[in-house]
Coordinates of C-alpha atoms and ligand atoms in Angstrom, one line a residue:
Chain A
M1 CA 174.7 -103.0 -155.4
A2 CA 174.9 -104.4 -159.7
D3 CA 172.0 -106.9 -159.2
K4 CA 169.9 -105.0 -157.7
K5 CA 168.6 -101.6 -158.3
L6 CA 168.5 -98.8 -156.7
R7 CA 165.6 -97.1 -155.7
L8 CA 164.9 -93.2 -156.3
A9 CA 162.5 -90.9 -155.0
V10 CA 162.3 -87.3 -156.4
L11 CA 159.7 -84.3 -153.7
M12 CA 159.3 -81.5 -155.9
A13 CA 158.8 -79.6 -153.3
G14 CA 158.9 -75.1 -152.5
A15 CA 160.5 -75.6 -155.0
C16 CA 161.2 -73.5 -158.2
G17 CA 161.3 -76.7 -160.9
G18 CA 164.9 -75.8 -161.6
C19 CA 166.6 -78.5 -159.7
D20 CA 164.1 -81.2 -161.1
M21 CA 165.6 -80.0 -164.2
A22 CA 169.4 -80.4 -162.7
I23 CA 168.4 -83.7 -162.6
V24 CA 166.9 -84.3 -166.1
D25 CA 170.6 -82.8 -167.2
I26 CA 172.3 -85.3 -166.5
S27 CA 170.1 -87.1 -169.4
E28 CA 173.2 -87.7 -172.1
T29 CA 175.6 -89.2 -168.9
L30 CA 172.7 -90.4 -166.8
V31 CA 172.5 -93.0 -169.2
D32 CA 175.2 -94.7 -167.6
V33 CA 173.5 -94.8 -164.2
L34 CA 170.4 -95.4 -165.3
P35 CA 170.0 -99.8 -165.7
S36 CA 170.7 -99.4 -162.3
L37 CA 168.7 -96.3 -160.9
E38 CA 165.0 -97.4 -161.0
V39 CA 162.7 -94.0 -160.6
V40 CA 160.2 -95.2 -158.1
F41 CA 158.2 -92.0 -157.7
W42 CA 159.2 -88.0 -158.6
A43 CA 156.2 -85.8 -158.4
P44 CA 154.8 -83.1 -159.1
T45 CA 157.0 -82.7 -161.9
V46 CA 158.2 -85.5 -163.5
A47 CA 156.4 -89.4 -163.4
D48 CA 153.1 -89.6 -163.5
V49 CA 152.7 -90.7 -159.7
K50 CA 150.2 -89.7 -157.1
Y51 CA 152.2 -88.8 -153.2
K52 CA 149.2 -91.4 -152.6
D53 CA 151.8 -93.7 -154.3
L54 CA 153.9 -93.3 -152.0
E55 CA 152.1 -93.0 -149.1
A56 CA 151.4 -95.9 -150.1
M57 CA 154.1 -97.8 -150.0
P58 CA 156.2 -99.6 -147.1
D59 CA 157.8 -97.2 -144.7
K60 CA 162.2 -97.6 -145.8
S61 CA 161.3 -99.3 -149.1
V62 CA 162.9 -97.1 -151.3
D63 CA 166.5 -96.4 -151.0
V64 CA 166.7 -92.7 -151.4
G65 CA 164.9 -90.0 -151.8
L66 CA 165.8 -86.2 -153.1
I67 CA 163.7 -82.9 -152.3
S68 CA 164.1 -80.1 -153.1
G69 CA 162.4 -77.0 -152.3
M70 CA 161.7 -75.3 -149.2
I71 CA 158.4 -75.8 -146.6
R72 CA 155.9 -72.9 -146.7
L73 CA 152.7 -75.3 -147.3
D74 CA 151.4 -77.3 -145.3
E75 CA 151.6 -79.8 -147.9
H76 CA 155.1 -80.2 -148.4
E77 CA 155.6 -80.7 -144.9
H78 CA 153.7 -83.7 -144.8
M79 CA 155.3 -85.3 -148.0
S80 CA 159.2 -84.1 -146.7
K81 CA 156.8 -86.7 -143.2
V82 CA 156.1 -88.9 -145.9
M83 CA 159.7 -89.0 -147.8
R84 CA 161.5 -89.6 -144.5
A85 CA 159.5 -92.7 -143.4
K86 CA 159.8 -94.4 -147.2
C87 CA 163.2 -93.6 -148.1
N88 CA 166.7 -94.9 -146.1
V89 CA 168.3 -91.8 -146.8
V90 CA 166.8 -88.5 -147.6
V91 CA 168.8 -85.4 -149.5
A92 CA 168.3 -82.0 -149.1
Y93 CA 168.5 -81.3 -152.8
G94 CA 169.5 -77.9 -153.9
A95 CA 169.8 -74.4 -152.2
C96 CA 165.8 -74.0 -151.0
A97 CA 166.3 -77.8 -150.0
A98 CA 169.3 -77.2 -147.6
M99 CA 169.5 -73.5 -146.7
G100 CA 165.7 -71.8 -147.9
G101 CA 167.1 -70.5 -151.3
I102 CA 166.2 -67.2 -152.9
P103 CA 162.4 -68.0 -151.8
G104 CA 164.0 -68.2 -147.9
M105 CA 164.5 -63.9 -148.7
A106 CA 160.2 -63.8 -147.5
N107 CA 161.2 -64.1 -144.7
M108 CA 161.5 -60.3 -144.3
H109 CA 158.2 -59.7 -144.8
T110 CA 154.8 -61.2 -142.6
K111 CA 152.8 -63.7 -144.1
E112 CA 149.2 -60.2 -144.0
D113 CA 152.4 -58.5 -146.0
I114 CA 153.5 -60.6 -149.1
F115 CA 149.3 -61.6 -149.6
Q116 CA 148.8 -58.0 -149.7
T117 CA 151.1 -57.3 -152.4
A118 CA 150.1 -60.6 -154.3
Y119 CA 146.3 -60.1 -153.5
F120 CA 145.4 -56.3 -153.5
D121 CA 148.2 -54.2 -153.9
T122 CA 149.6 -55.5 -157.7
F123 CA 148.6 -53.4 -160.1
S124 CA 147.2 -56.0 -162.5
T125 CA 145.4 -57.0 -158.9
D126 CA 141.6 -57.1 -159.3
N127 CA 139.9 -58.0 -156.6
P128 CA 137.0 -56.9 -155.7
D129 CA 135.2 -58.3 -153.3
G130 CA 138.8 -58.9 -150.8
I131 CA 139.2 -62.2 -151.6
T132 CA 142.2 -64.4 -150.1
P133 CA 143.3 -68.9 -150.6
Q134 CA 141.8 -69.9 -147.6
P135 CA 142.5 -73.3 -146.5
H136 CA 138.6 -74.7 -146.6
Y137 CA 136.2 -74.0 -148.2
L138 CA 132.5 -75.3 -148.5
M139 CA 130.7 -75.6 -151.9
D140 CA 127.0 -75.5 -152.3
G141 CA 126.8 -76.8 -148.6
K142 CA 127.9 -79.9 -149.1
Y143 CA 131.5 -79.7 -151.2
D144 CA 134.5 -79.2 -148.5
L145 CA 137.6 -78.2 -150.6
T146 CA 140.9 -77.9 -149.8
L147 CA 144.1 -75.7 -150.6
P148 CA 147.4 -75.4 -149.1
E149 CA 147.9 -74.0 -145.8
F150 CA 150.4 -71.2 -146.3
Y151 CA 152.8 -70.6 -143.1
P152 CA 154.2 -68.1 -141.9
Y153 CA 157.8 -68.2 -143.0
V154 CA 160.0 -70.0 -144.7
R155 CA 161.9 -73.1 -143.5
P156 CA 164.4 -75.2 -145.1
I157 CA 163.9 -78.9 -145.2
Q158 CA 165.5 -80.4 -142.4
S159 CA 163.3 -78.2 -140.3
V160 CA 160.5 -80.2 -140.2
I161 CA 162.1 -83.5 -140.8
D162 CA 166.0 -85.5 -140.4
V163 CA 168.2 -84.9 -143.7
D164 CA 170.6 -87.3 -144.0
Y165 CA 172.2 -85.0 -146.7
F166 CA 172.8 -81.8 -148.2
I167 CA 173.8 -81.2 -152.2
G168 CA 174.2 -77.3 -152.3
G169 CA 173.0 -74.8 -155.0
C170 CA 170.3 -73.5 -157.2
P171 CA 170.3 -75.0 -159.3
P172 CA 173.0 -77.7 -158.5
H173 CA 175.0 -78.3 -161.8
H174 CA 174.6 -81.8 -163.2
S175 CA 177.8 -83.0 -162.6
V176 CA 176.9 -82.3 -158.7
V177 CA 174.0 -84.9 -159.3
L178 CA 175.8 -87.5 -161.7
N179 CA 179.0 -87.9 -158.4
A180 CA 176.4 -88.3 -155.6
L181 CA 174.3 -90.5 -157.6
V182 CA 177.5 -92.7 -158.4
A183 CA 178.7 -91.8 -154.7
I184 CA 175.4 -93.3 -153.9
L185 CA 175.3 -96.3 -156.2
K186 CA 179.4 -97.8 -154.3
G187 CA 178.0 -96.6 -151.6
E188 CA 180.8 -94.0 -151.0
L189 CA 178.8 -91.9 -148.7
P190 CA 179.7 -89.4 -146.5
P191 CA 179.8 -89.3 -142.5
K192 CA 175.0 -89.1 -142.1
G193 CA 174.3 -84.9 -141.7
S194 CA 177.6 -83.7 -143.7
W195 CA 177.2 -81.6 -147.3
I196 CA 177.7 -83.7 -150.4
T197 CA 181.3 -82.0 -151.8
N198 CA 184.3 -81.4 -153.0
G199 CA 185.5 -79.6 -149.3
K200 CA 186.7 -77.0 -151.3
A201 CA 185.7 -73.3 -151.8
V202 CA 184.7 -71.3 -155.2
C203 CA 187.8 -69.2 -154.4
D204 CA 190.2 -72.2 -154.5
V205 CA 188.8 -73.6 -157.7
C206 CA 188.9 -69.9 -159.4
P207 CA 190.9 -68.9 -162.1
R208 CA 190.5 -64.8 -160.8
N209 CA 192.9 -65.7 -157.3
P210 CA 195.5 -63.4 -156.2
R211 CA 196.7 -66.8 -155.8
N212 CA 197.0 -68.5 -159.2
T213 CA 197.9 -65.5 -161.0
D214 CA 200.7 -64.2 -158.7
E215 CA 198.9 -61.1 -157.6
K216 CA 199.3 -59.2 -154.0
R217 CA 195.7 -59.4 -152.0
E218 CA 195.3 -55.8 -150.9
L219 CA 192.7 -54.2 -149.1
V220 CA 189.9 -53.4 -151.4
K221 CA 189.3 -49.5 -152.0
E222 CA 186.0 -49.4 -153.9
V223 CA 182.7 -50.9 -153.3
R224 CA 181.0 -51.3 -156.4
R225 CA 177.8 -53.1 -158.0
T226 CA 177.2 -55.4 -159.7
I227 CA 176.1 -53.0 -163.1
E228 CA 178.6 -50.3 -162.8
G229 CA 181.6 -50.8 -164.4
D230 CA 182.9 -53.7 -166.8
P231 CA 184.5 -56.0 -164.3
D232 CA 188.9 -57.3 -165.3
E233 CA 188.7 -60.3 -166.7
N234 CA 191.5 -62.0 -165.0
K235 CA 191.9 -60.6 -162.0
C236 CA 189.4 -60.8 -158.7
L237 CA 186.3 -59.6 -158.1
L238 CA 187.2 -59.4 -155.0
Q239 CA 189.8 -56.8 -155.5
Q240 CA 187.7 -55.3 -157.7
G241 CA 185.2 -53.5 -155.6
Y242 CA 182.7 -56.3 -156.7
M243 CA 180.9 -58.2 -153.7
C244 CA 182.0 -62.2 -154.6
L245 CA 181.0 -64.4 -151.6
G246 CA 183.5 -66.8 -152.5
P247 CA 185.8 -67.5 -149.6
I248 CA 183.4 -69.0 -148.4
T249 CA 181.2 -70.5 -150.9
Q250 CA 181.7 -74.1 -151.6
G251 CA 182.5 -74.6 -155.0
D252 CA 181.6 -77.1 -156.9
C253 CA 180.0 -75.9 -159.5
G254 CA 183.8 -75.1 -159.9
A255 CA 183.7 -71.5 -160.3
L256 CA 181.0 -71.2 -163.2
C257 CA 180.3 -67.8 -162.4
T258 CA 183.2 -66.3 -161.9
K259 CA 183.8 -68.1 -165.3
V260 CA 181.5 -65.2 -166.6
N261 CA 182.4 -62.3 -165.1
I262 CA 179.6 -62.6 -161.9
P263 CA 180.7 -62.4 -157.9
C264 CA 179.6 -65.6 -156.5
A265 CA 176.4 -64.7 -154.5
G266 CA 176.8 -68.0 -152.1
C267 CA 174.2 -70.7 -154.1
G268 CA 176.0 -73.3 -153.6
G269 CA 176.0 -73.3 -149.5
P270 CA 178.2 -72.4 -147.2
I271 CA 182.2 -74.0 -146.8
P272 CA 182.2 -76.4 -143.8
G273 CA 182.6 -75.4 -140.2
V274 CA 180.4 -72.3 -141.4
K275 CA 177.3 -72.1 -139.0
D276 CA 175.5 -69.3 -140.5
F277 CA 176.4 -67.6 -144.2
G278 CA 176.0 -64.3 -143.9
L279 CA 177.4 -64.0 -141.0
R280 CA 181.2 -64.8 -142.3
A281 CA 180.1 -62.6 -145.7
I282 CA 180.3 -60.1 -143.1
S283 CA 183.6 -60.9 -141.5
A284 CA 184.9 -61.7 -144.9
I285 CA 184.0 -59.0 -145.7
A286 CA 185.0 -57.0 -143.7
S287 CA 187.9 -57.1 -143.4
I288 CA 189.3 -56.6 -147.0
L289 CA 187.5 -53.5 -146.6
D290 CA 189.9 -50.6 -146.3
N291 CA 187.7 -48.0 -144.3
E292 CA 184.8 -47.9 -142.5
E293 CA 182.8 -45.2 -144.8
L294 CA 182.4 -48.8 -147.3
V295 CA 180.3 -51.0 -145.6
E296 CA 178.9 -48.4 -146.3
Q297 CA 178.2 -48.4 -149.6
I298 CA 177.2 -52.2 -150.0
P299 CA 173.9 -52.3 -150.9
S300 CA 171.3 -54.7 -148.8
P301 CA 173.8 -56.7 -147.5
V302 CA 171.4 -58.8 -145.3
K303 CA 169.9 -59.5 -149.2
L304 CA 173.4 -59.4 -150.4
F305 CA 175.3 -62.4 -147.9
Y306 CA 171.7 -64.6 -146.9
R307 CA 170.8 -64.5 -150.4
Y308 CA 169.7 -67.9 -150.8
S309 CA 170.6 -69.1 -146.9
L310 CA 168.0 -66.8 -144.4
P311 CA 165.7 -69.5 -143.8
S312 CA 168.2 -71.5 -142.4
S313 CA 170.2 -68.1 -140.5
M314 CA 171.0 -68.2 -136.7
L315 CA 167.9 -65.6 -137.9
G316 CA 165.9 -66.8 -139.4
K317 CA 163.8 -64.3 -140.1
K318 CA 162.8 -60.5 -139.4
V319 CA 161.5 -59.8 -136.3
K320 CA 158.4 -58.8 -135.8
K321 CA 157.8 -55.0 -133.6
A322 CA 156.2 -55.2 -131.0
Chain B
M1 CA 156.6 -56.1 -116.7
S2 CA 157.1 -53.5 -114.0
E3 CA 159.9 -56.3 -113.2
W4 CA 161.7 -57.0 -116.3
T5 CA 165.4 -55.9 -116.3
P6 CA 167.7 -56.0 -118.7
N7 CA 169.8 -58.9 -120.0
L8 CA 173.0 -57.3 -121.2
I9 CA 176.5 -58.9 -122.7
V10 CA 179.4 -57.1 -122.7
F11 CA 182.9 -58.1 -124.5
A12 CA 185.7 -56.5 -123.6
C13 CA 188.9 -56.3 -124.7
N14 CA 191.4 -58.4 -121.7
W15 CA 193.4 -55.1 -122.5
C16 CA 191.4 -52.4 -122.1
T17 CA 187.7 -52.0 -122.3
Y18 CA 188.4 -55.0 -119.0
Q19 CA 190.6 -54.0 -117.2
G20 CA 189.5 -50.2 -117.9
A21 CA 186.2 -53.8 -115.2
D22 CA 188.5 -53.5 -113.2
L23 CA 189.9 -50.6 -112.6
A24 CA 185.1 -49.0 -112.3
G25 CA 185.9 -51.7 -109.0
S26 CA 188.9 -50.5 -107.8
L27 CA 188.0 -46.9 -107.9
R28 CA 184.3 -48.5 -106.7
Y29 CA 182.0 -46.8 -109.4
D30 CA 178.4 -47.8 -110.2
Y31 CA 178.0 -49.9 -113.0
P32 CA 174.7 -51.7 -114.0
A33 CA 174.8 -54.6 -112.2
N34 CA 173.0 -57.0 -114.7
I35 CA 175.7 -56.5 -116.9
K36 CA 177.5 -60.2 -117.8
I37 CA 181.4 -59.3 -119.3
I38 CA 182.8 -61.7 -121.3
R39 CA 186.8 -61.0 -121.4
V40 CA 187.7 -61.9 -124.9
P41 CA 190.9 -61.1 -126.4
C42 CA 190.7 -58.7 -128.4
S43 CA 187.4 -57.1 -129.8
G44 CA 188.5 -58.4 -133.3
R45 CA 187.9 -62.0 -131.3
V46 CA 184.5 -61.4 -131.4
E47 CA 183.1 -63.6 -134.6
P48 CA 179.5 -62.0 -135.9
E49 CA 178.1 -65.2 -134.8
F50 CA 178.6 -64.1 -131.2
V51 CA 176.2 -60.9 -130.6
V52 CA 173.9 -63.1 -133.0
E53 CA 174.4 -66.4 -130.7
A54 CA 174.0 -64.1 -128.0
F55 CA 171.5 -62.6 -128.4
K56 CA 169.5 -66.0 -129.5
R57 CA 170.6 -66.0 -126.1
G58 CA 168.1 -64.2 -124.2
A59 CA 170.4 -60.5 -124.1
D60 CA 168.2 -57.3 -124.9
G61 CA 171.9 -55.6 -126.1
V62 CA 174.9 -56.6 -126.7
F63 CA 177.7 -54.3 -125.5
I64 CA 181.4 -54.3 -127.4
G65 CA 184.5 -52.9 -125.7
G66 CA 187.7 -52.0 -127.0
C67 CA 190.9 -50.8 -127.4
H68 CA 191.9 -46.9 -128.6
P69 CA 192.5 -46.7 -132.3
G70 CA 196.1 -46.9 -132.4
D71 CA 195.9 -49.0 -129.1
C72 CA 195.4 -52.7 -129.6
H73 CA 197.6 -55.1 -128.5
Y74 CA 197.2 -56.4 -131.6
K75 CA 198.1 -53.7 -134.0
E76 CA 194.3 -53.4 -135.6
G77 CA 192.2 -56.3 -135.0
N78 CA 190.1 -52.7 -133.1
Y79 CA 189.9 -51.9 -137.1
K80 CA 188.5 -55.1 -138.2
A81 CA 186.4 -56.0 -135.8
I82 CA 184.7 -51.6 -136.2
R83 CA 184.6 -53.0 -139.4
R84 CA 182.0 -56.0 -139.4
F85 CA 180.6 -54.1 -136.6
D86 CA 179.3 -51.0 -138.8
L87 CA 178.4 -54.3 -141.0
L88 CA 176.8 -56.5 -138.8
K89 CA 175.0 -53.9 -137.5
R90 CA 173.7 -52.6 -140.0
I91 CA 172.3 -55.9 -140.8
L92 CA 170.8 -56.3 -137.8
I93 CA 168.9 -53.0 -137.9
D94 CA 166.9 -54.8 -141.7
M95 CA 166.2 -58.3 -139.5
G96 CA 164.0 -55.8 -137.1
I97 CA 167.3 -54.6 -134.1
E98 CA 166.8 -51.3 -133.5
K99 CA 170.4 -50.1 -133.3
E100 CA 170.8 -49.4 -129.7
R101 CA 171.0 -52.8 -129.1
F102 CA 174.6 -53.3 -130.8
Q103 CA 177.3 -50.6 -129.5
L104 CA 180.7 -50.5 -129.8
E105 CA 182.5 -48.1 -127.8
W106 CA 186.9 -48.1 -127.3
I107 CA 187.7 -47.5 -123.6
S108 CA 191.3 -48.1 -122.1
G109 CA 192.2 -49.4 -118.8
S110 CA 192.4 -45.7 -117.5
E111 CA 188.7 -44.8 -118.1
G112 CA 187.1 -46.6 -115.3
K113 CA 184.9 -43.4 -114.7
R114 CA 184.1 -43.6 -118.5
F115 CA 183.5 -47.5 -118.6
A116 CA 180.9 -46.9 -115.3
E117 CA 179.5 -44.0 -117.8
A118 CA 179.3 -46.7 -120.9
M119 CA 177.5 -49.5 -119.6
T120 CA 174.7 -46.6 -117.1
T121 CA 174.0 -45.4 -120.0
F122 CA 173.6 -48.9 -122.4
E123 CA 171.5 -49.8 -119.3
K124 CA 169.3 -47.3 -119.8
N125 CA 168.6 -47.8 -123.4
I126 CA 168.0 -50.5 -123.3
R127 CA 165.7 -50.2 -120.3
E128 CA 163.9 -47.4 -122.5
L129 CA 163.0 -49.8 -125.7
G130 CA 162.4 -52.9 -124.2
P131 CA 162.8 -56.5 -123.8
C132 CA 164.3 -57.9 -127.5
R133 CA 161.7 -59.9 -129.7
V134 CA 165.2 -62.3 -131.0
K135 CA 163.3 -65.5 -130.2
E136 CA 164.2 -68.6 -131.8
G137 CA 164.2 -68.6 -135.4
V138 CA 161.5 -69.9 -138.4
Ligands
SF4_1 S1 167.4 -74.1 -155.9 FE1 167.5 -72.7 -157.3 S2 167.1 -74.2 -159.1 FE2 166.7 -75.4 -157.0 S3 164.3 -75.4 -156.8 FE3 164.9 -73.7 -155.3 S4 164.7 -72.3 -156.4 FE4 164.3 -73.3 -158.4
SF4_2 S1 186.6 -63.5 -154.4 FE1 185.6 -64.0 -156.1 S2 186.3 -63.5 -157.8 FE2 187.9 -63.7 -156.4 S3 189.1 -65.2 -156.0 FE3 187.3 -66.1 -154.4 S4 186.1 -66.4 -156.4 FE4 187.5 -65.7 -157.5
SF4_3 S1 180.1 -68.9 -158.5 FE1 178.8 -68.8 -156.5 S2 177.2 -68.4 -157.4 FE2 177.7 -69.6 -158.8 S3 176.8 -71.5 -158.7 FE3 178.8 -71.3 -158.1 S4 178.3 -71.3 -156.1 FE4 176.1 -70.7 -156.9

């Protein structure tokens, strides 16, 4: 790899830009890797390239493609397919790409509901003609204008293309990005289809783990919301009744949140072997509760347990009424 | 729609509810024929994934039968089951699946009649609700 530069492409699909920023964030260390990298495409955010530039490249001419964000528009689906055609290795990069992410919460609502809120109901909306975005519009009878089509539901990247690797995090910690790039440069990649991860749960790397603090694990006697009370800074959050998802989340972040007194919300993605993050969270949480009444006190369990993964869950979206 | 019969899955614990089903059979109690029983070692063995998988594969209702509290062969499997069940039920309701489609009851090995009655009621409730609309994911 030393003589030949690694050709890298980055696509932002339905993303917030945080994942792109995480790549920029490795800047200091990026200098070490940069001589080995050639960024051939990074759109629509960082590089001055257009979609058509990637479309014009020969198939399989790019070594690695990172896709951040989920699939909400036909533009995302189309460009993900272009990435698949041009890149030898495609990585679903970040919680949105790998699992649907925070925007995936939209799957609790229909497209019609979302348009109703966004284009009619909000306090600041002024839309007397009731106009909503249309994929096609013929202006003055001759200009055919187009907008990307808004799909009914959010989907993760692997539902539209074959994905080689997954990286979790919202956004992924920059050290994770760097490790992944180094692994790719050295050709030390795990088997296709796996997550690029250290394989440990957040609890494993969390300083509060009762195993490390010599405390006994006990059944949890109360459920607290994050805004309630001041968590003891040293004790396990789950033991204190805060719904921490560390037991089933990959800890590549090094337990970033619990180190600042915030329960893990699961952005790192499921630990290996877990098929459905939210359903496994049910098992993990239910088994440590002292009694059934506590179950009722858990605030909006779907949004708590599927905050980052609803579109990639077994149900995927809310079932519509007949 | 008149041809539709509900597709019903029953996870029955080996030590109680499955024995109850057996007894219902030997005593020749009637219960609906469209019930598919899956024997599990304990109600605590039923992972939330099993339930959702059943719905995804076309179940219209899923029933979990376990030992009465205190009678669990593995001491507290059924206590775990009830906590999981309550939590999963809240999730299923939020996801648009009616609560009647998902039941948990304690039926012991001597309660053959109760088993037959529980199945009859379960079938009737699901019949009234109609087919479950959980289809493929997104
Ligand atoms: S994973 Fe988080 S940071 Fe990355 S695009 Fe999605 S919302 Fe933004
Ligand atoms: S449950 Fe949360 S706070 Fe407790 S050890 Fe695990 S990650 Fe740390
Ligand atoms: S602690 Fe959990 S939510 Fe926080 S960054 Fe790590 S994986 Fe994400």
